[in-house]
Short mmCIF file of C-alpha atoms in Angstrom, two decimals:
data_model
loop_
_atom_site.label_atom_id
_atom_site.label_comp_id
_atom_site.label_asym_id
_atom_site.label_seq_id
_atom_site.Cartn_x
_atom_site.Cartn_y
_atom_site.Cartn_z
CA MET A 1 3.13 44.36 50.11
CA ARG A 2 4.20 44.15 53.75
CA ARG A 3 4.11 47.31 55.79
CA GLY A 4 7.87 47.37 56.21
CA ASP A 5 8.56 47.00 52.50
CA PRO A 6 9.69 50.12 50.64
CA ALA A 7 6.91 51.45 48.43
CA PRO A 8 7.73 52.27 44.82
CA ARG A 9 8.57 55.94 44.59
CA ALA A 10 6.40 58.31 42.64
CA PRO A 11 8.14 61.18 40.88
CA PRO A 12 9.35 63.80 43.37
CA PRO A 13 6.93 66.67 44.05
CA HIS A 14 8.54 69.09 41.59
CA ALA A 15 8.46 66.48 38.84
CA ARG A 16 4.92 65.32 39.61
CA ALA A 17 3.56 68.83 39.40
CA GLN A 18 5.55 69.86 36.39
CA HIS A 19 5.09 66.80 34.20
CA LEU A 20 1.31 67.15 34.57
CA ARG A 21 1.28 70.73 33.30
CA PRO A 22 1.85 69.91 29.61
CA ARG A 23 -0.95 67.35 29.88
CA ALA A 24 -3.29 69.82 31.59
CA ARG A 25 -2.68 72.44 28.95
CA GLY A 26 -3.27 69.76 26.31
CA ARG A 27 -6.58 68.70 27.81
CA ARG A 28 -7.76 72.29 27.88
CA ALA A 29 -6.97 72.82 24.21
CA ARG A 30 -8.51 69.46 23.24
CA ARG A 31 -11.77 70.37 24.95
CA ARG A 32 -11.97 73.30 22.56
CA ARG A 33 -11.45 71.15 19.48
CA ASP A 34 -13.32 67.94 20.29
CA GLY A 35 -16.79 69.28 19.63
CA ARG A 36 -17.64 69.62 23.32
CA SER A 37 -17.83 73.39 23.17
CA ARG A 38 -21.20 74.99 22.42
CA HIS A 39 -19.47 77.85 20.64
CA PRO A 40 -19.50 77.95 16.83
CA PRO A 41 -16.31 76.88 15.04
CA GLU A 42 -15.16 80.43 14.37
CA ALA A 43 -15.44 81.34 18.05
CA GLN A 44 -13.49 78.18 18.92
CA ARG A 45 -10.74 79.11 16.46
CA GLU A 46 -10.49 82.58 17.97
CA ALA A 47 -10.34 81.13 21.49
CA LEU A 48 -7.60 78.69 20.50
CA ALA A 49 -5.64 81.47 18.80
CA ARG A 50 -5.86 83.54 22.00
CA LEU A 51 -4.68 80.58 24.07
CA GLU A 52 -1.75 80.01 21.72
CA ALA A 53 -0.74 83.67 21.81
CA GLU A 54 -1.09 83.76 25.59
CA THR A 55 1.03 80.62 25.91
CA ASP A 56 3.76 82.04 23.68
CA GLY A 57 3.75 85.28 25.62
CA ALA A 58 3.85 83.56 28.98
CA ILE A 59 6.80 81.37 27.96
CA ALA A 60 8.64 84.49 26.82
CA SER A 61 7.81 86.62 29.87
CA GLY A 62 7.30 84.03 32.60
CA TYR A 63 3.86 85.37 33.52
CA SER A 64 0.19 84.95 32.64
CA SER A 65 -2.93 85.97 34.53
CA ASN A 66 -4.40 82.61 33.51
CA PRO A 67 -3.20 80.19 36.24
CA ILE A 68 -3.08 77.16 33.91
CA VAL A 69 -1.06 78.99 31.27
CA HIS A 70 1.15 80.52 33.98
CA ALA A 71 1.88 77.08 35.48
CA PHE A 72 2.66 75.61 32.07
CA ALA A 73 4.91 78.53 31.15
CA HIS A 74 6.79 78.20 34.45
CA THR A 75 7.48 74.54 33.66
CA ALA A 76 8.28 75.27 30.02
CA ARG A 77 10.89 77.86 30.92
CA ALA A 78 12.50 75.55 33.49
CA ALA A 79 12.51 72.49 31.21
CA GLY A 80 13.37 74.16 27.89
CA ILE A 81 10.00 73.66 26.21
CA THR A 82 9.79 76.09 23.30
CA ARG A 83 7.61 76.85 20.31
CA GLU A 84 9.39 74.03 18.53
CA LEU A 85 7.01 71.79 20.52
CA THR A 86 4.04 74.04 21.27
CA GLY A 87 3.65 75.22 17.66
CA PRO A 88 2.90 71.75 16.18
CA PHE A 89 0.58 71.05 19.12
CA PHE A 90 -1.60 74.05 18.40
CA ALA A 91 -1.49 73.37 14.66
CA SER A 92 -2.95 69.90 15.20
CA MET A 93 -5.62 71.24 17.51
CA ARG A 94 -6.51 73.93 14.99
CA SER A 95 -6.98 71.35 12.24
CA ASP A 96 -9.79 69.75 14.28
CA LEU A 97 -11.87 72.88 14.84
CA ALA A 98 -14.74 72.07 12.54
CA GLY A 99 -17.48 71.43 15.08
CA GLU A 100 -19.70 68.37 15.18
CA ARG A 101 -20.71 66.66 11.96
CA ALA A 102 -24.20 67.31 10.61
CA ASP A 103 -26.12 64.78 8.51
CA GLY A 104 -24.78 64.79 4.98
CA ASP A 105 -21.52 66.56 5.83
CA PRO A 106 -18.47 64.99 4.16
CA LEU A 107 -16.04 62.96 6.22
CA THR A 108 -12.56 64.40 6.75
CA GLY A 109 -10.05 61.62 6.20
CA LEU A 110 -6.27 61.61 6.66
CA ASP A 111 -3.77 59.96 4.34
CA ASP A 112 -0.48 58.65 5.73
CA ALA A 113 1.33 62.01 5.47
CA ALA A 114 -1.52 63.96 7.10
CA HIS A 115 -1.81 61.30 9.80
CA ALA A 116 1.91 61.56 10.61
CA ALA A 117 1.73 65.37 10.84
CA TYR A 118 -1.36 65.26 13.03
CA VAL A 119 0.06 62.64 15.39
CA HIS A 120 3.31 64.56 15.71
CA GLY A 121 1.48 67.69 16.84
CA SER A 122 -1.18 66.05 18.97
CA ALA A 123 0.85 63.33 20.69
CA GLU A 124 4.56 63.10 19.92
CA VAL A 125 5.34 66.63 21.08
CA VAL A 126 3.48 66.03 24.35
CA GLY A 127 5.77 63.07 24.99
CA LEU A 128 8.77 65.26 24.22
CA MET A 129 7.51 67.95 26.62
CA CYS A 130 7.17 65.40 29.42
CA LEU A 131 10.61 64.02 28.63
CA ARG A 132 12.19 67.45 28.97
CA VAL A 133 10.59 67.77 32.39
CA PHE A 134 11.83 64.31 33.43
CA LEU A 135 15.39 65.16 32.34
CA ARG A 136 15.48 68.70 33.67
CA GLU A 137 17.96 67.85 36.43
CA GLU A 138 19.47 64.76 34.79
CA HIS A 139 22.60 64.27 32.73
CA ARG A 140 22.39 62.17 29.57
CA THR A 141 24.79 61.87 26.66
CA ASP A 142 23.71 63.19 23.28
CA ALA A 143 23.21 59.63 22.06
CA GLN A 144 21.07 58.75 25.08
CA ARG A 145 18.94 61.85 24.60
CA ARG A 146 18.35 60.95 20.96
CA THR A 147 17.24 57.47 22.03
CA LEU A 148 14.93 58.91 24.68
CA GLU A 149 13.45 61.46 22.30
CA PHE A 150 12.76 58.77 19.71
CA GLY A 151 11.14 56.62 22.40
CA ALA A 152 9.01 59.53 23.64
CA ARG A 153 7.76 60.26 20.13
CA ARG A 154 7.00 56.61 19.48
CA LEU A 155 5.15 56.19 22.77
CA GLY A 156 3.02 59.26 22.12
CA ALA A 157 2.20 58.01 18.62
CA ALA A 158 1.28 54.55 19.96
CA PHE A 159 -1.06 56.08 22.54
CA GLN A 160 -2.75 58.17 19.88
CA ASN A 161 -3.12 55.30 17.40
CA VAL A 162 -4.58 53.03 20.06
CA ASN A 163 -7.14 55.68 20.91
CA PHE A 164 -7.96 56.22 17.24
CA LEU A 165 -8.92 52.53 17.04
CA ARG A 166 -10.88 52.77 20.28
CA ASP A 167 -12.76 55.90 19.20
CA LEU A 168 -13.66 54.95 15.63
CA ALA A 169 -17.40 55.35 16.10
CA ASP A 170 -17.27 58.73 17.84
CA ASP A 171 -14.64 60.15 15.52
CA THR A 172 -16.39 59.16 12.31
CA GLU A 173 -20.06 59.45 13.24
CA ARG A 174 -20.13 62.46 15.56
CA LEU A 175 -17.02 64.42 14.67
CA GLY A 176 -16.78 63.47 11.00
CA ARG A 177 -13.07 62.62 11.13
CA SER A 178 -11.18 59.56 10.01
CA TYR A 179 -7.67 59.45 11.43
CA LEU A 180 -6.71 55.96 10.24
CA SER A 181 -7.89 55.99 6.63
CA ALA A 182 -8.76 58.50 3.95
CA ASP A 183 -12.23 57.02 3.36
CA GLY A 184 -13.29 56.44 6.96
CA THR A 185 -13.33 52.64 6.87
CA VAL A 186 -11.15 50.23 8.85
CA ASP A 187 -11.42 46.66 7.60
CA ALA A 188 -9.61 43.62 9.00
CA ALA A 189 -6.52 44.18 6.83
CA LEU A 190 -6.17 47.82 7.87
CA GLN A 191 -6.80 46.88 11.50
CA ARG A 192 -3.90 44.39 11.32
CA ARG A 193 -1.69 47.05 9.73
CA TRP A 194 -2.34 49.55 12.51
CA ILE A 195 -1.91 46.94 15.23
CA ALA A 196 1.48 46.03 13.73
CA ILE A 197 2.47 49.71 13.67
CA ILE A 198 1.37 50.18 17.29
CA ARG A 199 3.32 47.13 18.45
CA GLU A 200 6.44 48.41 16.73
CA GLN A 201 5.99 51.85 18.30
CA LEU A 202 5.55 50.34 21.77
CA ASP A 203 8.65 48.17 21.30
CA ASP A 204 10.69 51.24 20.34
CA ALA A 205 9.40 53.08 23.43
CA ALA A 206 10.19 50.12 25.69
CA ALA A 207 13.77 50.06 24.42
CA ALA A 208 14.26 53.63 25.67
CA LEU A 209 12.62 53.04 29.05
CA PRO A 210 15.80 52.04 30.94
CA LEU A 211 17.33 55.44 30.18
CA LEU A 212 14.58 57.33 32.00
CA PRO A 213 15.14 58.52 35.59
CA ARG A 214 13.87 55.93 38.07
CA ASP A 215 11.27 58.33 39.45
CA ALA A 216 9.62 58.66 36.03
CA ARG A 217 10.14 55.10 34.87
CA ILE A 218 7.37 53.43 36.86
CA ALA A 219 4.70 55.86 35.60
CA VAL A 220 5.83 55.57 31.98
CA ASP A 221 6.13 51.79 32.30
CA CYS A 222 2.57 51.58 33.66
CA ALA A 223 1.24 53.62 30.76
CA LEU A 224 3.18 51.55 28.24
CA ARG A 225 1.89 48.28 29.71
CA MET A 226 -1.72 49.54 29.77
CA PHE A 227 -1.65 50.58 26.13
CA ALA A 228 0.08 47.36 25.13
CA ARG A 229 -2.75 45.46 26.82
CA LEU A 230 -5.31 47.63 25.02
CA ALA A 231 -3.56 47.00 21.72
CA GLU A 232 -3.81 43.24 22.23
CA ARG A 233 -7.51 43.52 23.04
CA LEU A 234 -8.01 45.62 19.93
CA ALA A 235 -6.17 42.98 17.90
CA ARG A 236 -8.63 40.34 19.14
CA THR A 237 -11.69 42.49 18.45
CA PRO A 238 -13.31 41.92 15.04
CA ALA A 239 -12.93 45.00 12.85
CA ALA A 240 -16.71 45.36 12.48
CA GLN A 241 -17.06 45.67 16.26
CA LEU A 242 -14.59 48.54 16.57
CA THR A 243 -17.37 50.96 15.63
CA GLU A 244 -19.85 49.34 18.01
CA ARG A 245 -18.01 49.40 21.34
CA ARG A 246 -15.00 51.07 22.93
CA VAL A 247 -12.33 48.65 24.09
CA ARG A 248 -11.47 49.28 27.74
CA LEU A 249 -9.50 47.88 30.64
CA SER A 250 -11.28 47.09 33.89
CA ALA A 251 -10.18 48.70 37.14
CA PRO A 252 -8.75 45.38 38.44
CA ALA A 253 -6.79 44.96 35.20
CA LYS A 254 -5.32 48.45 35.59
CA ALA A 255 -4.45 47.76 39.23
CA GLY A 256 -2.69 44.57 38.20
CA ILE A 257 -0.61 46.45 35.65
CA VAL A 258 0.40 49.03 38.27
CA ALA A 259 1.47 46.19 40.57
CA GLN A 260 3.50 44.58 37.77
CA SER A 261 5.32 47.85 37.08
CA ALA A 262 6.07 48.42 40.77
CA LEU A 263 7.34 44.85 41.17
CA ALA A 264 9.54 45.12 38.07
CA LEU A 265 11.13 48.33 39.37
CA ARG A 266 11.68 46.81 42.81
CA LYS A 267 13.39 43.75 41.29
CA GLU A 268 15.58 46.08 39.27
CA ARG A 269 16.66 47.90 42.43
CA ILE A 270 17.44 44.64 44.22
CA ALA A 271 19.46 43.41 41.26
#
């Protein structure tokens, strides 16, 4: 890019700060449930319950002495994020608080209904939270909002399902959880089924992308392109190898995707 060329705009400062707050709160809760804590499961459940109560109280009052919760609550109140979204999030996190798997412990598998409920709470609502931040000062018709909300849910679900395929070994062997099958196995047929689901979810999300504000579109487009690329690499990986190595994108590949998104947005502006 030449020096005189306009750089692609990042979200404005208020949007950059605020759209990261749901994700920061999510990371904090996930650290409690992913087996990284040295506290026993009961202590983790109590800590998560306190965090949930503190979050609810801060959204209601606008204040928390915890700076992360306070920042999230400030954004939630401004963007209209309510317990309709935070409740399912905490429910999904709570379902994971079983600690690390010991030898001989049974595997916890999810059927299709349990998978859908878990993904809604752990991923779809995070997409909806970010969307409410993106649209906080934007006007959209009711029909456009429904399209955007559907796209946000589908993108969150695609992200989660991609990571389930990437994390098969860690989830099943260390954490004792199987998010993609009830019995903990993913053979070639099931791998193809989940790849087809992910592709459909990404297509649905891409269809909603033009309705996003320009400032948010490049970031969401980058994320969508990265996970689409990961999905294609997962599709080419033999099912037996999914438990042996984690599929990744190199730093140059990620940089190329960012450049593609920036170029696409610039062409759109010129057009």
